[in-house]
Coordinates of C-alpha atoms in Angstrom, one line a residue:
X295 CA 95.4 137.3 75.1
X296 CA 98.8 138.0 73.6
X297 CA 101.1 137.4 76.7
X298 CA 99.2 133.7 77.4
X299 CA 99.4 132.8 73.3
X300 CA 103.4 134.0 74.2
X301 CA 103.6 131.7 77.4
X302 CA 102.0 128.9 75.2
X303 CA 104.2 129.3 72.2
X304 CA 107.5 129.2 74.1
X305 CA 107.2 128.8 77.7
X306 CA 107.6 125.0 78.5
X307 CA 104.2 123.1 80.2
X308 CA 106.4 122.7 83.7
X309 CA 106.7 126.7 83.2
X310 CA 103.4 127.6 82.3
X311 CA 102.5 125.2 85.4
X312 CA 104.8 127.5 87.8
X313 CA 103.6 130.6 86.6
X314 CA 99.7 129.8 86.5
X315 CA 100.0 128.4 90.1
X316 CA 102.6 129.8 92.3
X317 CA 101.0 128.2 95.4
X318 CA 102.5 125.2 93.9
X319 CA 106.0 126.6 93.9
X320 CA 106.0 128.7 97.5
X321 CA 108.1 127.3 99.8
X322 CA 106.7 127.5 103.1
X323 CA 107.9 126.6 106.7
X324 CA 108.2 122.7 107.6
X325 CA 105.5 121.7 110.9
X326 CA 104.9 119.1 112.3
X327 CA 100.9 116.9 112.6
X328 CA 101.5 114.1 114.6
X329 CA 104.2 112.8 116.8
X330 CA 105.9 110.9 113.7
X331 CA 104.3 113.1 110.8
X332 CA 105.4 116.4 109.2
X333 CA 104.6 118.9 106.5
X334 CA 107.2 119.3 104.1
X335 CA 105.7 120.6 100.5
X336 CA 104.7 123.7 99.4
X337 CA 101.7 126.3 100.2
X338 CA 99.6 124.2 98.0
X339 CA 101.2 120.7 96.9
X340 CA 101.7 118.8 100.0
X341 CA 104.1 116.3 100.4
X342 CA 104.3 114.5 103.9
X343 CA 107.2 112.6 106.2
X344 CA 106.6 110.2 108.2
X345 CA 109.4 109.3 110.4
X346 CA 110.7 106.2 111.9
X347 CA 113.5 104.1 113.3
X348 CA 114.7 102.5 110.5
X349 CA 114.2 105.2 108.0
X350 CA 111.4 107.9 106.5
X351 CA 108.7 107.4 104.2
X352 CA 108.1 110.1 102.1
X353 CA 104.3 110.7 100.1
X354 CA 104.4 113.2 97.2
X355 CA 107.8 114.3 95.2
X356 CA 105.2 117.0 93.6
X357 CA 107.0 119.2 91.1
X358 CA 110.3 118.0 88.5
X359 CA 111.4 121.7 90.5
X360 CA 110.4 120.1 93.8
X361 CA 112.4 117.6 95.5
X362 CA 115.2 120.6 96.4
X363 CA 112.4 122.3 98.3
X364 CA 110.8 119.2 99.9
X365 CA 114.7 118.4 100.7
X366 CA 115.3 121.5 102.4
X367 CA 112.1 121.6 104.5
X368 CA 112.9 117.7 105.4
X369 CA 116.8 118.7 106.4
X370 CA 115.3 122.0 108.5
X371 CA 113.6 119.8 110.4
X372 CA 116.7 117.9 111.3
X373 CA 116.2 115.1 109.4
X374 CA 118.7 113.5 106.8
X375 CA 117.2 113.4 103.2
X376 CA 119.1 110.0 102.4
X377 CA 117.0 108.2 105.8
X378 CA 114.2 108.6 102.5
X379 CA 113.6 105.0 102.7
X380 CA 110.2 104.8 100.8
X381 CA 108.2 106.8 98.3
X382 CA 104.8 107.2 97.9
X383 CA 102.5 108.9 96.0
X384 CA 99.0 110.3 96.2
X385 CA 98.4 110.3 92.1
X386 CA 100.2 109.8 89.1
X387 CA 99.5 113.6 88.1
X388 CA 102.3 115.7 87.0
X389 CA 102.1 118.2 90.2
X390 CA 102.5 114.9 92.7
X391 CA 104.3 112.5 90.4
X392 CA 106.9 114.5 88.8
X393 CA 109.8 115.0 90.9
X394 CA 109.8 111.0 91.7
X395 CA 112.1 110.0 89.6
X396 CA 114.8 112.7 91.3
X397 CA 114.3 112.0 94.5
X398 CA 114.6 107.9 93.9
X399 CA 118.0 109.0 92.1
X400 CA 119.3 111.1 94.9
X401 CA 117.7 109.0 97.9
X402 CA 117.4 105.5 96.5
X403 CA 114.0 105.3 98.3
X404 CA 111.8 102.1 96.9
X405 CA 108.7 103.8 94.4
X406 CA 105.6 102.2 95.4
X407 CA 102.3 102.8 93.3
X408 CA 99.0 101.9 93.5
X409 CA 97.9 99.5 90.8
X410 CA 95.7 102.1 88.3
X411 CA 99.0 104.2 88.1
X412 CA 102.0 102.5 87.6
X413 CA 102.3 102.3 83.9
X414 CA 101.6 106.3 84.2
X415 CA 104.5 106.5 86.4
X416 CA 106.6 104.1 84.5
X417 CA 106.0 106.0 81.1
X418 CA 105.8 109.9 82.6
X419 CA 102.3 110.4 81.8
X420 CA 102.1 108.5 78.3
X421 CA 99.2 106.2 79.2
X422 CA 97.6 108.4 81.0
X423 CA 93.6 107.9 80.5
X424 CA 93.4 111.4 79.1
X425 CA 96.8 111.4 76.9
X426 CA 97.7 113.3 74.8
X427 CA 95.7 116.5 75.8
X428 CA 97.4 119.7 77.0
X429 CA 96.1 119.1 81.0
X430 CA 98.6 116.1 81.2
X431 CA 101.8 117.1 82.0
X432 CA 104.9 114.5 81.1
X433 CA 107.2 113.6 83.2
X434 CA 110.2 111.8 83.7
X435 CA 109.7 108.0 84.3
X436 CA 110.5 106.1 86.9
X437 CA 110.3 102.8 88.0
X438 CA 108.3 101.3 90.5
X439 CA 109.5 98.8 93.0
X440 CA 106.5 97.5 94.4
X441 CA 102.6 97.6 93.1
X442 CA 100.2 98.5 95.7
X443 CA 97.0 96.7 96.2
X444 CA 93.7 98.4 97.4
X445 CA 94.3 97.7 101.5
X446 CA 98.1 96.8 101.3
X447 CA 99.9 98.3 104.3
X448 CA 103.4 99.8 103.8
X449 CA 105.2 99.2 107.0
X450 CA 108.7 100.8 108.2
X451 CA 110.1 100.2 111.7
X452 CA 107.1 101.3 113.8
X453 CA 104.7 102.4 111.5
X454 CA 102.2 101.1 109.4
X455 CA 99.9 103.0 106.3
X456 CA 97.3 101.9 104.2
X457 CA 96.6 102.5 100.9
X458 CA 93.1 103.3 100.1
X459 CA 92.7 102.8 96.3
X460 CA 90.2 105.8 95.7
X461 CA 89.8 105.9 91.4
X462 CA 88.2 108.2 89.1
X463 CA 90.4 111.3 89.4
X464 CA 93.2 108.9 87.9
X465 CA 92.6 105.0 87.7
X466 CA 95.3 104.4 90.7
X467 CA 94.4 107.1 92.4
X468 CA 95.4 106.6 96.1
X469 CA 93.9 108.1 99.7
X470 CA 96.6 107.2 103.0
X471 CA 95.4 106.1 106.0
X472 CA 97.7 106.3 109.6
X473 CA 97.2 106.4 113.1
X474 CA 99.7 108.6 115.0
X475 CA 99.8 110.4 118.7
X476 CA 98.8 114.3 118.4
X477 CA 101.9 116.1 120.5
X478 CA 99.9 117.6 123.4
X479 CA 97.1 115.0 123.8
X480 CA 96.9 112.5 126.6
X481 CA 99.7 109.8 125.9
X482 CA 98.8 106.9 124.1
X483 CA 95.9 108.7 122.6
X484 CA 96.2 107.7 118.8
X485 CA 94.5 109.3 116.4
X486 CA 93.0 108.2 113.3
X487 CA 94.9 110.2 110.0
X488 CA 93.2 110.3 106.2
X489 CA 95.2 112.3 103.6
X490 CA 93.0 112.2 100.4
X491 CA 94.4 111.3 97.1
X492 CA 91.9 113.4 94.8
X493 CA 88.5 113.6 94.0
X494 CA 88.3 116.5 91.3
X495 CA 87.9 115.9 87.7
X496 CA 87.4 118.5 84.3
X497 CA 85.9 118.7 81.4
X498 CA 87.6 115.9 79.8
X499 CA 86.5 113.5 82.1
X500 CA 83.5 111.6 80.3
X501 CA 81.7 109.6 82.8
X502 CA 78.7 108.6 80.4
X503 CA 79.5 107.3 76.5
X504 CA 77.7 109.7 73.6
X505 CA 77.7 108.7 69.9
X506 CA 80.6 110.9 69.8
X507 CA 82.5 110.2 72.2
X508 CA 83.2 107.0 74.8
X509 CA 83.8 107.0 78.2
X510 CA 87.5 108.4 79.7
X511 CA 88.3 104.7 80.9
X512 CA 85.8 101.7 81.7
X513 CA 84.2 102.1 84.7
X514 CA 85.4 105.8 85.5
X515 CA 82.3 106.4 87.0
X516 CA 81.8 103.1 89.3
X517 CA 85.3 104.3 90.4
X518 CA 84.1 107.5 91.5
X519 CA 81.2 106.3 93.1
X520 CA 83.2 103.8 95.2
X521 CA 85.3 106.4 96.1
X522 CA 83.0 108.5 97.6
X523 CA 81.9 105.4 99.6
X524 CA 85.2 104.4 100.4
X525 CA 85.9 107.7 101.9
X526 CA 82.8 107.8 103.9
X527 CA 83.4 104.4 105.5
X528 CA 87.0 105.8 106.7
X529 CA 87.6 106.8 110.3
X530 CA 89.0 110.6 110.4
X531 CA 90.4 112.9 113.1
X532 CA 93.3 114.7 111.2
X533 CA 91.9 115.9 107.8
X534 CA 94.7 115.9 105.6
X535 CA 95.5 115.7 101.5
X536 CA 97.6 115.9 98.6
X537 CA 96.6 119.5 97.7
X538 CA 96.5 122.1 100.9
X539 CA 93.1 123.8 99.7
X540 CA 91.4 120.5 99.8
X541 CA 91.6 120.5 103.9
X542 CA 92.5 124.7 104.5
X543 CA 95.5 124.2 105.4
X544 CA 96.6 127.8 105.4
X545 CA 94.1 129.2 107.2
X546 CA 94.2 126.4 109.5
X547 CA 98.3 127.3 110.1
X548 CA 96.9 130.9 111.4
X549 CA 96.1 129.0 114.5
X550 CA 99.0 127.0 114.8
X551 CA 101.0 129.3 116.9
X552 CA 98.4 128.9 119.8
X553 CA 96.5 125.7 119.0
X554 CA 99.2 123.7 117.9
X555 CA 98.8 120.4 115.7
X556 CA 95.5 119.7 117.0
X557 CA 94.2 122.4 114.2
X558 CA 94.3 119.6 111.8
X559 CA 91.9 117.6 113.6
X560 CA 88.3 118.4 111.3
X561 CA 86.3 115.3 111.3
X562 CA 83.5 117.3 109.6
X563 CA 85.6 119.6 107.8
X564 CA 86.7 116.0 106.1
X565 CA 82.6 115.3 105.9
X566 CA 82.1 118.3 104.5
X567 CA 84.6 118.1 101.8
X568 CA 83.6 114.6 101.1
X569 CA 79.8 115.7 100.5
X570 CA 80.8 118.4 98.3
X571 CA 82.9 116.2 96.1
X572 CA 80.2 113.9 95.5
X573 CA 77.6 116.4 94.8
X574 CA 79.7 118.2 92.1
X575 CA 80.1 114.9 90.6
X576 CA 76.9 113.8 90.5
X577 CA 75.8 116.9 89.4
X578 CA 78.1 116.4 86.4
X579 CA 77.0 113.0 86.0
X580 CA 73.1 113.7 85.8
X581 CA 74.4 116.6 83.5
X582 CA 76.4 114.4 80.9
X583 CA 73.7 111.8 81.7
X584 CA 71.1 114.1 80.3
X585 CA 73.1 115.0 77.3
X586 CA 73.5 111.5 75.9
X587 CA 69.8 110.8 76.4
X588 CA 69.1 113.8 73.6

């Protein structure tokens, strides 16, 4: 009790971040998914490259501590961190948001946001639905080039990604869709990619108004729900996301060695994680539902 009133009382929140979740800070070797995709975050916060002729895109600066790692893995792979020609984001989220604004400044990569989220990304966190408690982290801002859409594509040289505006978890919440070539598989196989943005929420999230208390943002739970369908409705071979644990990414790496990139293909691990979001969230629905009926 002592040591986490100490860590509270004069650790800083990025610190306390680090040292409750060192999966976040654990750098881990670089891989490769698809013939034009890579792995370049940490044990837990991923952050992807996708590469191609006329510059990279890169989804998820994570961390303020993390660009210097996502850097590294990106220059290990023999890539050159200023090729960084777009940025992308899976949430506006401290642990996926935060080191944006350094790697715009070192890269000058163009900030594109999904709609929900840019003045979150614009103010580091301020107007964040569930400002000013202690869960949200600010940030530095930065500023955003170009507002995504639900179904706008970001296109660079050969590649194409669309941005699946799945809301709740924050209101621009965003899932990434790509089709890429598996190394290995017949050529001109393409495969059909889905890295999900975030479906989890806490106790702060109110999804049904009480006398004491109104909803965390209009429509929260509408978004969820629409989520959950939008998710379903999405074609998936590779089962990828913004946090490793959400798709088992570890354990999956175990086979690597042997299997290759193909581990990643899990269309019903994706189901599977998809059902379970939506049963924990309408179990906490029914639950708060219940509680404003009394």
């Amino acid at each position: 009790m002592l040591s986490c009133l100490f860590l509270l009382l004069f650790c800083s929140p990025q610190s306390i971040l680090a040292q409750l979740n060192p999966s976040w800070t654990t750098a881990i070797t670089p891989f490769r998914i698809t013939d034009n995709l890579y792995y370049v975050g940490s044990e837990d916060l991923a952050s992807y490259l996708v590469v191609t002729p006329k510059g990279n895109i890169l989804i998820n600066a994570n961390l303020d501590s993390s660009p210097p790692q996502i850097r590294a893995s990106v220059e290990k792979l023999g890539f050159h961190w200023g090729d960084t020609r777009i940025l992308l984001n899976s949430q506006a989220h401290y642990d996926h948001t935060a080191g944006a604004a350094e790697v715009v400044r070192e890269t000058h990569a163009k900030n594109m946001v999904m709609d929900g989220d840019v003045s979150v990304v614009e103010t580091g966190a301020l107007t964040d639905f569930l400002s000013p408690s202690p869960n949200i982290h600010p940030y530095a801002p930065v500023h955003v080039d170009r507002v995504l859409h639900d179904g706008d594509s970001v296109t660079l040289g050969d590649v194409t990604l669309t941005a699946h505006k799945t809301a709740g978890h924050t209101r621009g919440c965003t899932t990434w869709t790509m089709r890429s070539h598996v190394p290995g598989e017949q050529a001109g196989r393409m495969r059909n990619i889905v890295i999900i943005g975030g479906v989890s929420f806490w106790s702060e999230y109110y999804f049904v108004a009480t006398p004491g208390h109104p909803v965390s943002y209009p429509n929260i739970a509408q978004d969820f729900q629409h989520t959950f369908s939008e998710l379903r409705a999405l074609p998936c071979d590779l089962f990828l996301g913004a946090h490793g644990g959400y798709f088992d990414m570890l354990t999956k790496l175990k086979q690597y060695m042997q299997a290759g990139p193909r581990v990643f293909i899990d269309p019903a691990g994706y189901k599977e994680f998809v059902d379970g979001a939506q049963e924990t969230f309408r179990k906490a629905f029914h639950k708060q539902e219940a509680a404003a009926a009394h």
